[in-house]
PDB file of C-alpha atoms in Angstrom:
ATOM      1  CA  MET M   1      -0.057  -0.138  -0.016  1.00 55.00           C
ATOM      2  CA  ALA M   2       2.816   2.429   0.777  1.00 64.00           C
ATOM      3  CA  LYS M   3       4.478   1.856  -2.615  1.00 77.00           C
ATOM      4  CA  GLY M   4       1.112   2.471  -4.327  1.00 81.00           C
ATOM      5  CA  ASP M   5       0.476   5.663  -2.442  1.00 86.00           C
ATOM      6  CA  LEU M   6      -2.863   4.467  -1.408  1.00 89.00           C
ATOM      7  CA  VAL M   7      -3.847   7.366   0.700  1.00 90.00           C
ATOM      8  CA  ASN M   8      -3.027  10.017  -1.823  1.00 91.00           C
ATOM      9  CA  VAL M   9      -4.641   7.983  -4.682  1.00 91.00           C
ATOM     10  CA  TYR M  10      -7.845   7.725  -2.261  1.00 90.00           C
ATOM     11  CA  LYS M  11      -7.720  11.481  -1.636  1.00 92.00           C
ATOM     12  CA  LYS M  12      -7.591  12.285  -5.441  1.00 93.00           C
ATOM     13  CA  GLU M  13     -10.412   9.892  -6.326  1.00 93.00           C
ATOM     14  CA  MET M  14     -12.630  11.429  -3.591  1.00 93.00           C
ATOM     15  CA  GLU M  15     -11.948  14.964  -4.879  1.00 94.00           C
ATOM     16  CA  LEU M  16     -12.761  13.581  -8.449  1.00 94.00           C
ATOM     17  CA  ALA M  17     -16.056  11.834  -7.262  1.00 92.00           C
ATOM     18  CA  LYS M  18     -17.165  14.884  -5.245  1.00 92.00           C
ATOM     19  CA  LYS M  19     -16.687  17.162  -8.385  1.00 94.00           C
ATOM     20  CA  ALA M  20     -18.729  14.716 -10.341  1.00 93.00           C
ATOM     21  CA  GLY M  21     -21.547  15.055  -7.838  1.00 91.00           C
ATOM     22  CA  LEU M  22     -21.232  12.105  -5.542  1.00 87.00           C
ATOM     23  CA  THR M  23     -22.167  14.315  -2.393  1.00 88.00           C
ATOM     24  CA  GLU M  24     -25.576  15.278  -4.134  1.00 88.00           C
ATOM     25  CA  ILE M  25     -26.205  11.602  -5.260  1.00 83.00           C
ATOM     26  CA  LEU M  26     -25.650  10.141  -1.703  1.00 81.00           C
ATOM     27  CA  GLU M  27     -27.774  13.074  -0.078  1.00 83.00           C
ATOM     28  CA  GLU M  28     -30.647  12.283  -2.587  1.00 80.00           C
ATOM     29  CA  ARG M  29     -30.404   8.416  -1.695  1.00 72.00           C
ATOM     30  CA  ARG M  30     -30.492   9.419   2.074  1.00 72.00           C
ATOM     31  CA  SER M  31     -33.544  11.736   1.679  1.00 70.00           C
ATOM     32  CA  LYS M  32     -35.327   9.070  -0.467  1.00 64.00           C
ATOM     33  CA  SER M  33     -34.589   6.368   2.213  1.00 55.00           C
ATOM     34  CA  SER M  34     -35.576   8.663   5.015  1.00 52.00           C
ATOM     35  CA  LYS M  35     -38.914   9.226   3.203  1.00 56.00           C
ATOM     36  CA  GLN M  36     -39.530   5.801   2.755  1.00 57.00           C
ATOM     37  CA  GLU M  37     -38.851   5.018   6.281  1.00 53.00           C
ATOM     38  CA  ALA M  38     -41.241   7.615   7.418  1.00 51.00           C
ATOM     39  CA  ASP M  39     -44.161   5.917   5.321  1.00 58.00           C
ATOM     40  CA  GLU M  40     -46.570   3.731   7.009  1.00 62.00           C
ATOM     41  CA  GLU M  41     -45.430   0.202   7.663  1.00 77.00           C
ATOM     42  CA  VAL M  42     -46.457  -2.116   4.702  1.00 83.00           C
ATOM     43  CA  SER M  43     -47.620  -5.700   5.612  1.00 89.00           C
ATOM     44  CA  ALA M  44     -47.020  -8.475   3.256  1.00 91.00           C
ATOM     45  CA  PRO M  45     -49.793  -9.664   1.018  1.00 94.00           C
ATOM     46  CA  PRO M  46     -50.787 -13.420   1.392  1.00 94.00           C
ATOM     47  CA  THR M  47     -47.802 -15.773   0.658  1.00 95.00           C
ATOM     48  CA  GLU M  48     -47.374 -17.159  -2.919  1.00 94.00           C
ATOM     49  CA  VAL M  49     -44.886 -19.718  -4.462  1.00 96.00           C
ATOM     50  CA  VAL M  50     -42.245 -17.304  -6.070  1.00 96.00           C
ATOM     51  CA  THR M  51     -40.276 -18.766  -8.962  1.00 96.00           C
ATOM     52  CA  PHE M  52     -39.846 -15.677 -11.277  1.00 97.00           C
ATOM     53  CA  GLU M  53     -36.967 -13.690 -10.699  1.00 96.00           C
ATOM     54  CA  ILE M  54     -36.306  -9.829 -11.579  1.00 96.00           C
ATOM     55  CA  SER M  55     -32.767  -8.945 -11.525  1.00 94.00           C
ATOM     56  CA  GLY M  56     -30.908  -5.708 -12.083  1.00 92.00           C
ATOM     57  CA  ILE M  57     -31.961  -4.208  -8.665  1.00 92.00           C
ATOM     58  CA  GLU M  58     -29.371  -2.691  -6.702  1.00 90.00           C
ATOM     59  CA  VAL M  59     -28.660  -4.810  -3.535  1.00 91.00           C
ATOM     60  CA  LEU M  60     -29.320  -1.727  -1.249  1.00 88.00           C
ATOM     61  CA  ASP M  61     -32.669  -1.238  -2.850  1.00 90.00           C
ATOM     62  CA  LEU M  62     -34.008  -4.789  -2.581  1.00 93.00           C
ATOM     63  CA  ASP M  63     -36.191  -4.291   0.538  1.00 92.00           C
ATOM     64  CA  ASP M  64     -37.491  -0.968  -0.819  1.00 91.00           C
ATOM     65  CA  ALA M  65     -38.367  -2.600  -4.144  1.00 94.00           C
ATOM     66  CA  VAL M  66     -40.285  -5.594  -2.156  1.00 95.00           C
ATOM     67  CA  ASN M  67     -42.074  -3.131  -0.040  1.00 93.00           C
ATOM     68  CA  VAL M  68     -43.156  -1.225  -3.455  1.00 94.00           C
ATOM     69  CA  LEU M  69     -44.604  -4.368  -4.655  1.00 96.00           C
ATOM     70  CA  TRP M  70     -46.234  -5.099  -1.162  1.00 96.00           C
ATOM     71  CA  ARG M  71     -48.029  -1.706  -1.487  1.00 94.00           C
ATOM     72  CA  GLU M  72     -49.642  -2.828  -4.597  1.00 95.00           C
ATOM     73  CA  LYS M  73     -50.593  -6.014  -3.205  1.00 96.00           C
ATOM     74  CA  VAL M  74     -48.051  -8.232  -4.919  1.00 97.00           C
ATOM     75  CA  TYR M  75     -46.337 -10.839  -2.995  1.00 98.00           C
ATOM     76  CA  ALA M  76     -42.485 -10.483  -3.322  1.00 97.00           C
ATOM     77  CA  GLN M  77     -39.304 -11.811  -1.586  1.00 97.00           C
ATOM     78  CA  SER M  78     -35.801 -10.808  -2.070  1.00 96.00           C
ATOM     79  CA  GLY M  79     -32.856 -13.041  -2.427  1.00 94.00           C
ATOM     80  CA  MET M  80     -29.720 -13.846  -4.411  1.00 92.00           C
ATOM     81  CA  GLY M  81     -29.735 -15.356  -7.595  1.00 89.00           C
ATOM     82  CA  CYS M  82     -26.887 -16.824  -9.488  1.00 89.00           C
ATOM     83  CA  THR M  83     -25.644 -13.551 -10.976  1.00 89.00           C
ATOM     84  CA  GLY M  84     -26.703 -11.445  -8.098  1.00 91.00           C
ATOM     85  CA  PRO M  85     -29.503  -9.702  -5.939  1.00 94.00           C
ATOM     86  CA  VAL M  86     -33.059 -10.429  -7.239  1.00 96.00           C
ATOM     87  CA  VAL M  87     -36.650  -9.905  -6.235  1.00 97.00           C
ATOM     88  CA  MET M  88     -38.735 -13.122  -6.685  1.00 97.00           C
ATOM     89  CA  VAL M  89     -42.567 -13.053  -7.449  1.00 98.00           C
ATOM     90  CA  SER M  90     -44.951 -15.512  -8.693  1.00 97.00           C
ATOM     91  CA  GLU M  91     -45.169 -16.379 -12.366  1.00 97.00           C
ATOM     92  CA  ALA M  92     -48.570 -15.021 -12.443  1.00 97.00           C
ATOM     93  CA  ASN M  93     -47.574 -11.688 -11.031  1.00 97.00           C
ATOM     94  CA  SER M  94     -44.371 -11.520 -13.253  1.00 96.00           C
ATOM     95  CA  GLU M  95     -45.666  -8.898 -15.590  1.00 97.00           C
ATOM     96  CA  LYS M  96     -47.385  -6.793 -13.111  1.00 97.00           C
ATOM     97  CA  ALA M  97     -44.471  -6.544 -10.803  1.00 97.00           C
ATOM     98  CA  LEU M  98     -41.962  -5.772 -13.583  1.00 96.00           C
ATOM     99  CA  GLU M  99     -44.507  -2.780 -14.613  1.00 96.00           C
ATOM    100  CA  ILE M 100     -44.530  -1.709 -10.914  1.00 95.00           C
ATOM    101  CA  LEU M 101     -40.787  -1.747 -10.613  1.00 95.00           C
ATOM    102  CA  GLN M 102     -40.078  -0.014 -13.820  1.00 93.00           C
ATOM    103  CA  LYS M 103     -42.523   2.784 -12.877  1.00 92.00           C
ATOM    104  CA  ALA M 104     -40.892   3.039  -9.481  1.00 90.00           C
ATOM    105  CA  GLY M 105     -37.318   3.331 -11.108  1.00 88.00           C
ATOM    106  CA  TYR M 106     -35.872   0.296  -9.791  1.00 90.00           C
ATOM    107  CA  VAL M 107     -35.456  -1.815 -13.232  1.00 89.00           C
ATOM    108  CA  SER M 108     -35.233  -0.287 -16.700  1.00 85.00           C
ATOM    109  CA  GLU M 109     -37.743  -1.164 -19.361  1.00 76.00           C
ATOM    110  CA  ASP M 110     -35.107  -3.388 -21.303  1.00 65.00           C
TER     111      ASP M 110
END
């Protein structure tokens, strides 16, 4: 670490990240998180067998994505798939869940 001058490299990278808007992104994320925590507690809809995986959701957003689906009365679970974090729903609710998550900004339309 000393040979690679890690401390100075870290400082330079943080300066560049802050110039690129890192602070604003983090603040936006914190305020969004706080707002969702302030919302009323959401209870899970009746349990269903979940076999359809929706990938591409940031691991830190998994619980929020599941709560968004629960608010719309779609049962979902979070988990880890072969390639990373996933939200799992029933086959019957797969299209509806994708639509809800797209509108909420958790997954892209591709």
